[in-house]
Coordinates of C-alpha atoms in Angstrom, one line a residue:
X28 CA 95.1 43.9 -178.1
X29 CA 96.5 43.6 -174.7
X30 CA 94.8 41.4 -172.2
X31 CA 92.6 43.0 -169.4
X32 CA 95.3 42.2 -166.8
X33 CA 98.1 43.6 -168.9
X34 CA 96.1 46.8 -169.8
X35 CA 95.4 47.6 -166.2
X36 CA 98.6 46.7 -164.6
X37 CA 100.7 48.4 -167.2
X38 CA 98.6 51.6 -166.9
X39 CA 98.8 52.1 -163.2
X40 CA 102.3 53.4 -162.9
X41 CA 101.9 55.9 -165.7
X42 CA 98.6 57.1 -164.2
X43 CA 100.2 57.5 -160.7
X44 CA 103.1 59.4 -162.3
X45 CA 100.9 61.8 -164.2
X46 CA 98.1 62.3 -161.6
X47 CA 100.1 62.1 -158.4
X48 CA 100.7 65.2 -156.4
X49 CA 103.6 66.0 -153.9
X50 CA 102.9 64.7 -150.4
X51 CA 103.2 66.7 -147.2
X52 CA 101.1 69.5 -145.6
X53 CA 102.4 72.0 -148.1
X54 CA 100.7 70.1 -150.9
X55 CA 97.4 71.0 -149.5
X56 CA 98.1 74.6 -150.6
X57 CA 98.7 73.8 -154.2
X58 CA 96.4 70.8 -154.8
X59 CA 93.9 70.8 -157.6
X60 CA 92.7 67.3 -156.9
X61 CA 88.9 67.5 -156.6
X62 CA 88.9 65.0 -153.6
X63 CA 91.4 66.9 -151.5
X64 CA 89.6 70.1 -152.3
X65 CA 86.3 68.4 -151.3
X66 CA 87.8 67.3 -148.0
X67 CA 89.0 70.9 -147.4
X68 CA 85.5 72.2 -148.0
X69 CA 84.0 69.6 -145.7
X70 CA 86.4 70.2 -142.8
X71 CA 86.3 74.0 -143.1
X72 CA 82.5 74.1 -143.4
X73 CA 82.3 71.8 -140.2
X74 CA 84.5 74.3 -138.3
X75 CA 82.0 77.1 -139.3
X76 CA 79.2 74.8 -138.2
X77 CA 80.8 74.7 -134.8
X78 CA 81.3 78.4 -134.7
X79 CA 77.7 79.0 -135.7
X80 CA 76.5 76.4 -133.3
X81 CA 78.3 78.0 -130.3
X82 CA 76.7 81.3 -131.2
X83 CA 73.3 79.7 -131.1
X84 CA 74.0 78.0 -127.8
X85 CA 75.0 81.3 -126.2
X86 CA 71.7 82.8 -127.5
X87 CA 69.7 79.9 -126.1
X88 CA 71.4 80.2 -122.8
X89 CA 70.5 83.9 -122.8
X90 CA 66.8 83.0 -123.4
X91 CA 66.6 80.0 -121.0
X92 CA 65.0 82.2 -118.3
X93 CA 63.2 85.6 -118.3
X94 CA 65.3 88.8 -117.6
X95 CA 68.7 87.1 -118.0
X96 CA 71.6 89.2 -118.9
X97 CA 74.4 86.8 -119.7
X98 CA 75.3 88.9 -122.7
X99 CA 74.5 92.5 -123.6
X100 CA 71.8 93.3 -126.2
X101 CA 74.5 94.5 -128.6
X102 CA 76.4 91.2 -128.4
X103 CA 73.1 89.4 -128.8
X104 CA 72.5 91.3 -132.1
X105 CA 75.9 90.4 -133.3
X106 CA 75.6 86.7 -132.4
X107 CA 72.2 86.2 -134.2
X108 CA 73.6 88.0 -137.2
X109 CA 76.8 86.0 -137.4
X110 CA 74.9 82.8 -136.6
X111 CA 72.6 83.3 -139.6
X112 CA 75.5 84.4 -141.9
X113 CA 77.7 81.6 -140.9
X114 CA 75.1 78.9 -141.2
X115 CA 73.8 80.1 -144.6
X116 CA 77.0 81.2 -146.4
X117 CA 79.9 79.6 -144.6
X118 CA 78.4 76.1 -143.7
X119 CA 75.3 75.1 -145.6
X120 CA 76.3 75.9 -149.2
X121 CA 80.1 75.1 -148.7
X122 CA 79.4 71.8 -147.1
X123 CA 77.3 70.7 -150.0
X124 CA 80.0 71.9 -152.4
X125 CA 82.4 69.8 -150.4
X126 CA 80.3 66.6 -151.0
X127 CA 79.8 67.6 -154.6
X128 CA 83.5 68.2 -155.2
X129 CA 84.5 64.9 -153.8
X130 CA 81.6 62.8 -155.2
X131 CA 80.4 64.3 -158.5
X132 CA 83.4 63.4 -160.7
X133 CA 83.4 60.0 -159.1
X134 CA 79.7 59.5 -159.7
X135 CA 79.9 60.5 -163.4
X136 CA 83.1 58.6 -164.1
X137 CA 85.3 61.6 -164.6
X138 CA 88.9 62.1 -163.4
X139 CA 88.4 65.6 -162.0
X140 CA 86.2 68.7 -162.2
X141 CA 86.2 70.5 -165.5
X142 CA 88.3 73.4 -164.1
X143 CA 90.5 72.2 -161.3
X144 CA 92.4 75.4 -160.8
X145 CA 89.1 77.3 -160.6
X146 CA 88.0 74.7 -158.1
X147 CA 90.9 75.4 -155.9
X148 CA 90.4 79.1 -156.2
X149 CA 86.8 78.7 -155.1
X150 CA 87.9 76.9 -151.9
X151 CA 90.6 79.5 -151.0
X152 CA 88.2 82.4 -151.6
X153 CA 85.6 80.7 -149.4
X154 CA 88.1 80.3 -146.6
X155 CA 89.4 83.9 -147.1
X156 CA 85.9 85.3 -147.0
X157 CA 85.2 83.4 -143.8
X158 CA 88.4 84.8 -142.2
X159 CA 87.3 88.2 -143.4
X160 CA 83.9 88.0 -141.8
X161 CA 85.2 86.5 -138.5
X162 CA 88.0 89.1 -138.4
X163 CA 85.2 91.5 -137.5
X164 CA 85.3 90.0 -134.0
X165 CA 88.9 91.0 -133.6
X166 CA 88.1 94.7 -134.5
X167 CA 85.0 94.8 -132.4
X168 CA 82.8 95.7 -135.5
X169 CA 80.7 92.6 -135.9
X170 CA 77.7 92.8 -138.3
X171 CA 74.6 93.3 -136.2
X172 CA 71.6 93.8 -138.5
X173 CA 70.6 90.1 -139.0
X174 CA 71.5 87.9 -141.8
X175 CA 68.8 89.6 -143.9
X176 CA 70.4 93.0 -143.1
X177 CA 67.3 95.1 -143.7
X178 CA 67.6 98.8 -144.5
X179 CA 67.3 101.5 -143.3
X180 CA 68.6 99.9 -140.1
X181 CA 71.7 98.9 -142.0
X182 CA 72.1 102.1 -143.8
X183 CA 74.6 104.8 -142.9
X184 CA 72.2 106.7 -140.7
X185 CA 71.4 104.0 -138.2
X186 CA 74.5 101.9 -138.6
X187 CA 77.4 104.4 -139.0
X188 CA 80.3 102.1 -138.0
X189 CA 81.9 99.5 -140.3
X190 CA 80.0 96.5 -138.9
X191 CA 77.7 96.4 -141.9
X192 CA 80.5 97.0 -144.3
X193 CA 82.0 93.6 -143.0
X194 CA 78.7 92.1 -143.8
X195 CA 78.2 93.6 -147.3
X196 CA 81.8 93.2 -148.4
X197 CA 82.0 89.7 -146.9
X198 CA 78.9 88.5 -148.8
X199 CA 80.3 90.0 -152.1
X200 CA 83.6 88.1 -151.3
X201 CA 82.0 84.7 -150.6
X202 CA 79.8 85.1 -153.7
X203 CA 82.9 84.9 -155.9
X204 CA 83.6 81.5 -154.4
X205 CA 80.0 80.2 -154.7
X206 CA 79.6 81.4 -158.3
X207 CA 82.9 79.9 -159.4
X208 CA 82.0 76.6 -157.9
X209 CA 78.5 76.6 -159.5
X210 CA 79.9 77.2 -163.0
X211 CA 82.4 74.5 -162.5
X212 CA 79.7 72.0 -161.4
X213 CA 77.5 72.9 -164.4
X214 CA 80.2 72.4 -166.9
X215 CA 81.5 69.2 -165.1
X216 CA 78.1 67.6 -165.0
X217 CA 77.1 68.5 -168.5
X218 CA 80.4 67.8 -170.3
X219 CA 82.6 65.4 -168.3
X220 CA 80.3 62.4 -167.8
X221 CA 81.5 58.9 -168.6
X222 CA 80.6 57.5 -172.1
X223 CA 77.1 56.0 -172.0
X224 CA 75.9 58.1 -169.1
X225 CA 73.0 59.8 -170.9
X226 CA 71.0 62.4 -169.0
X227 CA 68.5 59.7 -167.9
X228 CA 71.4 57.8 -166.2
X229 CA 72.7 60.7 -164.1
X230 CA 72.5 59.9 -160.3
X231 CA 69.8 61.9 -158.5
X232 CA 72.5 63.4 -156.1
X233 CA 74.2 64.8 -159.2
X234 CA 70.9 66.2 -160.4
X235 CA 70.6 68.0 -157.0
X236 CA 74.1 69.5 -157.4
X237 CA 73.2 70.6 -160.9
X238 CA 69.9 72.3 -159.7
X239 CA 71.8 73.9 -156.9
X240 CA 74.4 75.3 -159.3
X241 CA 71.8 76.7 -161.8
X242 CA 69.9 78.3 -158.9
X243 CA 73.2 80.0 -157.6
X244 CA 74.0 81.4 -161.0
X245 CA 70.7 83.0 -161.4
X246 CA 69.9 84.0 -157.8
X247 CA 73.2 85.0 -156.2
X248 CA 73.8 88.0 -158.5
X249 CA 70.8 89.8 -157.0
X250 CA 72.3 89.6 -153.5
X251 CA 75.7 90.7 -154.7
X252 CA 74.1 93.7 -156.5
X253 CA 72.2 94.5 -153.3
X254 CA 75.4 94.6 -151.3
X255 CA 77.2 96.7 -153.9
X256 CA 74.4 99.2 -153.9
X257 CA 74.4 99.3 -150.1
X258 CA 78.2 99.9 -150.1
X259 CA 77.8 102.7 -152.6
X260 CA 75.2 104.2 -150.3
X261 CA 77.3 103.7 -147.2
X262 CA 80.7 104.8 -148.5
X263 CA 80.0 107.2 -151.4
X264 CA 76.6 108.8 -150.4
X265 CA 74.3 107.2 -153.0
X266 CA 70.6 106.9 -152.1
X267 CA 69.3 103.7 -153.6
X268 CA 67.5 102.7 -150.3
X269 CA 66.9 106.1 -148.8
X270 CA 63.2 107.2 -149.1
X271 CA 64.1 110.7 -148.2
X272 CA 66.2 111.1 -151.3
X273 CA 64.0 109.1 -153.7
X274 CA 65.3 105.7 -152.9
X275 CA 63.1 102.7 -151.7
X276 CA 63.8 100.6 -148.7
X277 CA 61.8 97.8 -150.1
X278 CA 64.2 97.5 -153.0
X279 CA 66.6 95.8 -150.5
X280 CA 64.0 93.3 -149.5
X281 CA 63.2 92.5 -153.1
X282 CA 66.8 92.0 -154.1
X283 CA 67.6 90.1 -150.9
X284 CA 64.6 87.6 -151.2
X285 CA 65.1 87.1 -154.9
X286 CA 68.2 85.4 -153.7
X287 CA 66.9 84.4 -150.2
X288 CA 64.1 82.1 -151.1
X289 CA 65.9 80.2 -153.9
X290 CA 68.7 79.8 -151.3
X291 CA 66.3 77.5 -149.4
X292 CA 66.3 75.2 -152.4
X293 CA 70.0 75.8 -153.2
X294 CA 70.6 74.1 -149.8
X295 CA 67.8 71.6 -149.8
X296 CA 68.0 70.1 -153.3
X297 CA 71.4 68.5 -153.0
X298 CA 70.3 67.2 -149.6
X299 CA 67.3 65.6 -151.2
X300 CA 69.6 64.1 -153.7
X301 CA 71.6 62.5 -150.8
X302 CA 68.4 61.0 -149.5
X303 CA 67.7 59.6 -153.0
X304 CA 71.2 58.1 -153.1
X305 CA 70.9 56.4 -149.7
X306 CA 67.4 54.9 -149.9
X307 CA 68.1 52.4 -152.8
X308 CA 71.3 51.2 -151.2
X309 CA 69.7 50.5 -147.8
X310 CA 66.5 49.1 -149.2
X311 CA 68.2 47.0 -151.9
X312 CA 65.5 48.4 -154.3
X313 CA 65.9 50.7 -157.4
X314 CA 64.5 54.1 -156.7
X315 CA 60.7 54.3 -157.6
X316 CA 59.9 57.1 -160.0
X317 CA 63.5 58.3 -160.9
X318 CA 62.2 60.5 -163.7
X319 CA 59.6 62.1 -161.5
X320 CA 62.1 62.8 -158.8
X321 CA 64.4 64.5 -161.3
X322 CA 61.5 66.5 -162.7
X323 CA 60.4 67.4 -159.2
X324 CA 63.9 68.5 -158.3
X325 CA 64.2 70.8 -161.3
X326 CA 60.6 72.1 -160.9
X327 CA 61.3 73.0 -157.3
X328 CA 64.5 75.0 -158.3
X329 CA 62.4 76.8 -161.0
X330 CA 59.3 77.5 -159.0
X331 CA 61.5 78.7 -156.1
X332 CA 62.3 81.9 -158.1
X333 CA 58.5 82.8 -158.1
X334 CA 57.9 83.0 -154.4
X335 CA 60.4 85.6 -153.0
X336 CA 57.6 88.0 -151.9
X337 CA 56.3 85.1 -149.8
X338 CA 58.5 86.8 -147.1
X339 CA 57.0 90.2 -147.7
X340 CA 53.3 89.7 -147.1
X341 CA 53.2 92.4 -144.4
X342 CA 55.0 95.1 -146.4
X343 CA 51.9 96.4 -148.2
X344 CA 52.4 94.9 -151.6
X345 CA 49.6 95.0 -154.2
X346 CA 46.9 92.2 -153.6
X347 CA 47.4 90.8 -157.0
X348 CA 51.1 90.2 -156.4
X349 CA 50.4 88.7 -153.0
X350 CA 47.8 86.3 -154.5
X351 CA 50.2 85.2 -157.2
X352 CA 52.9 84.5 -154.7
X353 CA 50.6 82.7 -152.3
X354 CA 49.4 80.4 -155.2
X355 CA 53.1 79.7 -156.1
X356 CA 53.8 78.9 -152.5
X357 CA 51.1 76.4 -152.4
X358 CA 52.1 75.0 -155.8
X359 CA 55.7 74.3 -154.7
X360 CA 54.5 71.7 -152.3
X361 CA 53.6 69.5 -155.2
X362 CA 57.1 68.6 -156.4
X363 CA 58.2 68.1 -152.8
X364 CA 55.3 65.8 -152.2
X365 CA 56.2 63.7 -155.4
X366 CA 59.7 63.1 -153.9
X367 CA 58.3 62.1 -150.5
X368 CA 55.9 59.6 -152.1
X369 CA 58.6 58.2 -154.2
X370 CA 60.9 57.6 -151.2
X371 CA 58.1 56.1 -149.2
X372 CA 57.2 53.8 -152.1
X373 CA 60.7 52.6 -152.4
X374 CA 61.0 52.0 -148.7
X375 CA 57.8 49.9 -148.8
X376 CA 58.9 48.0 -151.9
X377 CA 62.4 47.3 -150.5
X378 CA 63.8 45.7 -147.4
X379 CA 65.2 48.5 -145.3
X380 CA 68.4 48.0 -143.4
X381 CA 68.4 50.2 -140.3
X382 CA 72.1 51.2 -140.5
X383 CA 73.1 54.7 -139.1
X384 CA 72.8 56.4 -142.5
X385 CA 69.3 55.0 -142.9
X386 CA 68.3 56.2 -139.5
X387 CA 69.2 59.7 -140.4
X388 CA 67.2 59.4 -143.6
X389 CA 64.1 58.3 -141.6
X390 CA 64.7 61.1 -139.2
X391 CA 64.9 63.6 -142.1
X392 CA 61.5 62.4 -143.5
X393 CA 59.7 63.1 -140.3
X394 CA 61.1 66.6 -139.7
X395 CA 61.0 67.6 -143.3
X396 CA 57.3 66.6 -143.5
X397 CA 56.6 68.7 -140.4
X398 CA 58.5 71.7 -141.8
X399 CA 56.8 71.3 -145.2
X400 CA 53.3 71.4 -143.5
X401 CA 54.1 74.5 -141.6
X402 CA 55.5 76.0 -144.9
X403 CA 52.2 75.4 -146.6
X404 CA 50.5 77.2 -143.7
X405 CA 52.7 80.3 -144.5
X406 CA 51.3 80.4 -148.1
X407 CA 47.9 81.4 -146.6
X408 CA 48.2 85.1 -146.3
X409 CA 46.0 85.7 -143.2
X410 CA 48.0 83.1 -141.3
X411 CA 51.3 84.5 -142.5
X412 CA 50.4 87.9 -141.3
X413 CA 49.4 86.7 -137.9
X414 CA 52.6 84.9 -137.1
X415 CA 55.0 87.1 -139.1
X416 CA 58.3 87.7 -137.4
X417 CA 57.3 85.4 -134.5
X418 CA 59.1 82.3 -133.2
X419 CA 56.7 80.2 -135.3
X420 CA 58.7 81.3 -138.4
X421 CA 61.9 80.3 -136.7
X422 CA 60.4 76.9 -135.9
X423 CA 59.4 76.4 -139.5
X424 CA 62.6 77.7 -140.9
X425 CA 64.8 75.4 -138.8
X426 CA 62.6 72.3 -139.5
X427 CA 63.1 72.8 -143.2
X428 CA 66.6 74.3 -143.3
X429 CA 68.3 72.5 -140.4
X430 CA 66.3 69.3 -140.4
X431 CA 66.2 69.3 -144.2
X432 CA 69.9 69.6 -144.4
X433 CA 71.5 68.3 -141.2
X434 CA 69.9 64.8 -141.2
X435 CA 70.7 64.0 -144.8
X436 CA 74.1 65.6 -144.4
X437 CA 75.0 63.4 -141.3
X438 CA 73.5 60.4 -143.0
X439 CA 75.8 61.2 -146.0
X440 CA 78.8 61.4 -143.6
X441 CA 78.3 57.9 -142.3
X442 CA 77.6 56.7 -145.9
X443 CA 80.5 58.3 -147.8
X444 CA 83.2 58.9 -145.2
X445 CA 84.3 55.2 -145.6
X446 CA 84.8 55.9 -149.2
X447 CA 86.8 59.0 -148.4
X448 CA 89.0 57.7 -145.6
X449 CA 89.0 54.0 -146.3
X450 CA 87.7 53.5 -142.7
X451 CA 84.3 52.6 -141.3
X452 CA 82.7 54.8 -138.7
X453 CA 81.5 53.2 -135.5
X454 CA 77.9 51.9 -135.9
X455 CA 77.0 52.0 -132.2
X456 CA 78.3 55.5 -131.7
X457 CA 76.6 56.6 -134.9
X458 CA 73.2 55.4 -133.6
X459 CA 73.8 57.2 -130.2
X460 CA 74.6 60.3 -132.2
X461 CA 71.4 59.9 -134.4
X462 CA 69.1 59.4 -131.5
X463 CA 70.6 62.3 -129.4
X464 CA 70.4 64.6 -132.5
X465 CA 66.9 63.6 -133.4
X466 CA 65.6 64.1 -129.7
X467 CA 67.6 67.3 -129.3
X468 CA 66.4 68.8 -132.6
X469 CA 62.7 68.2 -131.8
X470 CA 63.0 69.3 -128.2
X471 CA 64.8 72.5 -129.4
X472 CA 62.7 73.5 -132.3
X473 CA 59.1 72.1 -131.8
X474 CA 58.5 74.3 -128.7
X475 CA 59.1 77.3 -130.9
X476 CA 55.9 76.7 -132.7
X477 CA 54.2 77.3 -129.3
X478 CA 56.3 80.4 -128.6
X479 CA 55.2 81.9 -131.8
X480 CA 51.5 81.1 -131.3
X481 CA 51.9 82.7 -127.8
X482 CA 53.3 85.8 -129.5
X483 CA 57.0 85.8 -128.8
X484 CA 58.7 87.9 -131.4
X485 CA 61.9 86.6 -133.1
X486 CA 65.3 88.2 -132.4
X487 CA 64.1 88.7 -128.8
X488 CA 67.1 89.5 -126.4
X489 CA 65.1 88.8 -123.3
X490 CA 61.5 88.8 -122.0
X491 CA 59.3 89.4 -119.0
X492 CA 58.1 86.5 -116.8
X493 CA 54.4 85.6 -116.9
X494 CA 53.9 85.7 -120.6
X495 CA 53.8 81.9 -120.9
X496 CA 57.1 81.8 -122.7
X497 CA 59.4 80.7 -119.9
X498 CA 58.7 76.9 -120.1
X499 CA 59.0 76.5 -123.9
X500 CA 62.2 78.6 -123.9
X501 CA 63.8 76.5 -121.2
X502 CA 62.8 73.3 -123.0
X503 CA 64.2 74.7 -126.3
X504 CA 67.5 75.6 -124.6
X505 CA 67.9 72.0 -123.2
X506 CA 67.1 70.6 -126.6
X507 CA 69.8 72.9 -128.3
X508 CA 72.5 71.5 -126.0
X509 CA 71.3 68.0 -126.6
X510 CA 71.5 68.6 -130.4
X511 CA 75.0 69.9 -129.9
X512 CA 76.0 66.8 -128.0
X513 CA 74.6 64.6 -130.8
X514 CA 76.6 66.5 -133.3
X515 CA 79.8 66.3 -131.2
X516 CA 79.4 62.5 -131.0
X517 CA 79.6 62.2 -134.8
X518 CA 82.6 64.4 -134.9
X519 CA 84.3 62.3 -132.3
X520 CA 83.2 59.2 -134.3
X521 CA 84.8 60.7 -137.4
X522 CA 88.2 61.4 -135.6
X523 CA 88.1 58.0 -134.0
X524 CA 87.4 56.1 -137.2
X525 CA 90.2 57.9 -139.0
X526 CA 92.7 55.7 -137.0
X527 CA 90.6 52.9 -135.4
X528 CA 87.8 52.2 -137.8
X529 CA 87.5 48.9 -139.6
X530 CA 88.8 48.9 -143.2
X531 CA 86.0 49.8 -145.5
X532 CA 86.8 48.0 -148.6
X533 CA 85.6 49.3 -152.0
X534 CA 81.8 49.0 -151.5
X535 CA 80.9 48.4 -147.8
X536 CA 77.2 49.2 -148.4
X537 CA 76.4 47.7 -151.7
X538 CA 75.9 51.0 -153.4
X539 CA 74.6 51.4 -157.0
X540 CA 76.7 54.4 -158.3
X541 CA 80.1 54.6 -159.8
X542 CA 82.0 55.9 -156.8
X543 CA 81.7 52.4 -155.2
X544 CA 83.4 50.8 -158.2
X545 CA 86.9 52.3 -157.2
X546 CA 89.0 51.9 -154.1
X547 CA 88.5 53.5 -150.7
X548 CA 89.9 56.1 -150.8
X549 CA 90.1 56.5 -154.5
X550 CA 93.4 57.0 -156.3
X551 CA 94.4 60.4 -157.7
X552 CA 93.0 59.5 -161.2
X553 CA 89.8 58.0 -159.8
X554 CA 89.5 55.1 -162.2
X555 CA 92.2 53.2 -164.0
X556 CA 90.0 53.2 -167.1
X557 CA 87.3 55.8 -167.9
X558 CA 84.2 53.5 -167.6
X559 CA 81.5 53.0 -170.2
X560 CA 78.1 53.2 -168.5
X561 CA 75.1 51.1 -169.6
X562 CA 72.7 51.4 -166.6
X563 CA 71.2 53.9 -164.1
X564 CA 72.7 51.6 -161.4
X565 CA 76.0 50.7 -163.0
X566 CA 77.7 48.9 -160.1
X567 CA 74.6 46.7 -159.7
X568 CA 74.2 45.8 -163.3
X569 CA 77.8 45.9 -164.7
X570 CA 80.1 43.6 -162.8
X571 CA 83.0 44.5 -165.1
X572 CA 83.1 47.9 -163.4
X573 CA 84.4 46.5 -160.0
X574 CA 87.8 47.7 -158.8
X575 CA 87.8 50.7 -161.0
X576 CA 89.3 49.1 -164.0
X577 CA 86.7 48.2 -166.7
X578 CA 88.4 46.1 -169.3
X579 CA 89.0 47.8 -172.6
X580 CA 86.9 45.2 -174.5
X581 CA 84.0 46.1 -172.1
X582 CA 84.3 49.8 -173.0
X583 CA 87.0 51.0 -170.4
X584 CA 89.4 53.8 -171.7
X585 CA 92.8 53.9 -170.1
X586 CA 93.7 57.4 -171.5
X587 CA 97.3 57.0 -171.0
X588 CA 100.1 59.4 -172.1
X589 CA 99.2 62.5 -170.1
X590 CA 97.2 64.3 -167.5
X591 CA 94.0 63.5 -169.4
X592 CA 90.3 63.1 -169.0
X593 CA 87.4 62.7 -171.5
X594 CA 84.7 65.2 -172.6
X595 CA 81.4 63.9 -173.8
X596 CA 78.2 65.1 -175.4
X597 CA 75.4 66.9 -173.4
X598 CA 72.5 64.5 -173.9
X599 CA 73.8 60.9 -174.5
X600 CA 77.3 61.0 -173.1
X601 CA 79.0 60.3 -176.5
X602 CA 82.8 60.8 -176.3
X603 CA 83.8 64.1 -177.9
X604 CA 87.3 65.0 -177.0
X605 CA 90.3 64.2 -174.8
X606 CA 90.9 67.1 -172.4
X607 CA 94.3 68.1 -170.9
X608 CA 94.0 68.8 -167.2
X609 CA 96.1 71.3 -165.3
X610 CA 98.6 70.4 -162.5
X611 CA 99.0 71.6 -159.0
X612 CA 99.8 75.3 -158.5
X613 CA 99.9 78.1 -155.8
X614 CA 98.3 80.6 -158.1
X615 CA 94.7 80.2 -156.6
X616 CA 95.9 80.6 -153.0
X617 CA 98.0 83.7 -153.9
X618 CA 95.1 85.3 -155.8
X619 CA 92.8 84.6 -152.8
X620 CA 95.2 86.0 -150.4
X621 CA 95.4 89.2 -152.5
X622 CA 91.5 89.4 -152.4
X623 CA 91.6 89.1 -148.6
X624 CA 94.1 91.9 -148.2
X625 CA 92.2 94.0 -150.7
X626 CA 88.8 93.5 -149.0
X627 CA 90.4 94.4 -145.6
X628 CA 91.8 97.5 -147.3
X629 CA 88.3 98.5 -148.6
X630 CA 86.4 97.9 -145.3
X631 CA 88.9 100.1 -143.3
X632 CA 89.2 102.7 -146.0
X633 CA 92.9 101.9 -146.3
X634 CA 93.3 102.3 -150.0
X635 CA 97.1 101.6 -150.1
X636 CA 96.4 98.3 -148.4
X637 CA 93.7 97.6 -151.0
X638 CA 96.2 98.5 -153.7
X639 CA 98.7 96.0 -152.2
X640 CA 95.9 93.3 -152.2
X641 CA 95.0 94.1 -155.8
X642 CA 98.6 93.8 -156.9
X643 CA 99.0 90.4 -155.1
X644 CA 95.8 89.2 -156.7
X645 CA 97.0 90.3 -160.1
X646 CA 100.3 88.5 -159.6
X647 CA 98.4 85.3 -158.8
X648 CA 96.3 85.7 -162.0
X649 CA 99.4 86.3 -164.1
X650 CA 101.0 83.1 -162.7
X651 CA 97.7 81.2 -163.2
X652 CA 97.2 82.2 -166.9
X653 CA 100.9 82.5 -168.0
X654 CA 101.0 80.3 -171.1
X655 CA 102.8 77.0 -170.4
X656 CA 100.9 75.1 -173.1
X657 CA 99.7 72.6 -170.6
X658 CA 95.9 72.9 -170.2
X659 CA 92.7 74.8 -171.1
X660 CA 93.3 76.8 -167.8
X661 CA 96.8 78.0 -168.8

């Protein structure tokens, strides 16, 4: 048997040859490397965060004082619609896919995602769908019925233009990407884990990505179906939602919220996983109640499907149905509470280091508890009916969705960007960013509770003076700009650190999961040897994992001789098969371009253009699946 040194040194050239991709900007079009795709997701999603943020700042400027007319009511409707669509579909879910794409294979000891070309296709479709939705601004037909798009206001009678068609077709388009990504995550997590990584050794962040993916697979089809039915009604005269012809407007709300409420947990669960990843590192203490946290994450995902009519308490549903959903809404606070108590117990048992990522975690705990408490209040039907469609709802929604996502997300940026770029972000600027964001967030959104109690309806274009809304609106607007400044500081920190940050080293924080065992940034093949895992905190308990090259006598598998990775069993991570992985290709970007052209053809009723798009898409698919006897994807 070769010595450890001989095994690792002789394997590196071969691995680099087999896994390396061409360099240069053009290679970003054809790459199937999960890390490069993850970075593309992250950067693109952040661009959409800026777009959605600018839209919100314009709206807050409009509401800073009564009777302002900085923008027209029509533009205001378009902005609050695109703000919601952007944040929900083009930022929140994709940015978590970005982190997942980059980190999940590293955390589970795999060399790539299960379906690399499908992974690339998912990204390009996401980008194309974003371009499709934002191209509505160029045509002057921006969606304007809210991100919930209730009928009959979005039906052909009250919205005869193509604004709503951009919305419905755009969501169908982006659903292709989201579904493809979710299936890829499920297969990767269940079948590509390193030997020895049984299900009770999977990192909690990975559990969060798994829960998100299952929720997407079961929830997203209802929204896609709703959008298809709406397009059939708008373009071909069907009457699914038209009460005058036997349809039912409430059908849209049911279909939308069967997706819409689980969407909350689709976004939150990976973010909670980020928190569970950061706390052990910055307390130096193993997570308290790992099993209970995992059960709580999966239970939250499951119960989330039982509370969709939580959003429909004022629509006249039967009392029995309302009572059931109210009970479910109270019940879902239990698994959330379990996680919060586990985090607090770990903080108390450990020795917290107040680095920037940890500050974001602590900020998250406060705002998430406030958002959770107001969420429980909505489970009480009489209270819900009193504040329904008021600014109180916006306050609760943003404390949970924005606070619950943004603070873990920015903590995760400071935590994992050194692994991705090899450079540390500035600690001082990071703390300035945190405190500015934390102050701005609470100054912006907490007064909205007061506005709601005072009766200000949501989606208000302007208001009269003397209603008691002026002061809270002005404070909220100041907070929004402060929040934007805090976010900008982190973006600047990101750019600055790329060239001027201190070298990160392999493990700058003392993390406990596998990604810290390899270099920063990781090589194309992630690990020189596929590691064998024997602990829930492998880098703490297995010194032989350091430097990403576990010796063969300790269980490391070089897997030389091809573009290979390992498939393992579902429960205990026993090796089952060596899997051939595909190489870089332009097929996914060509197919996505065809879809973009095709969707443009459909929205404008230009069927010849749609045919061109379908032809390009078919060409991409033929190139993708043309048998070359390389991989499972060809």
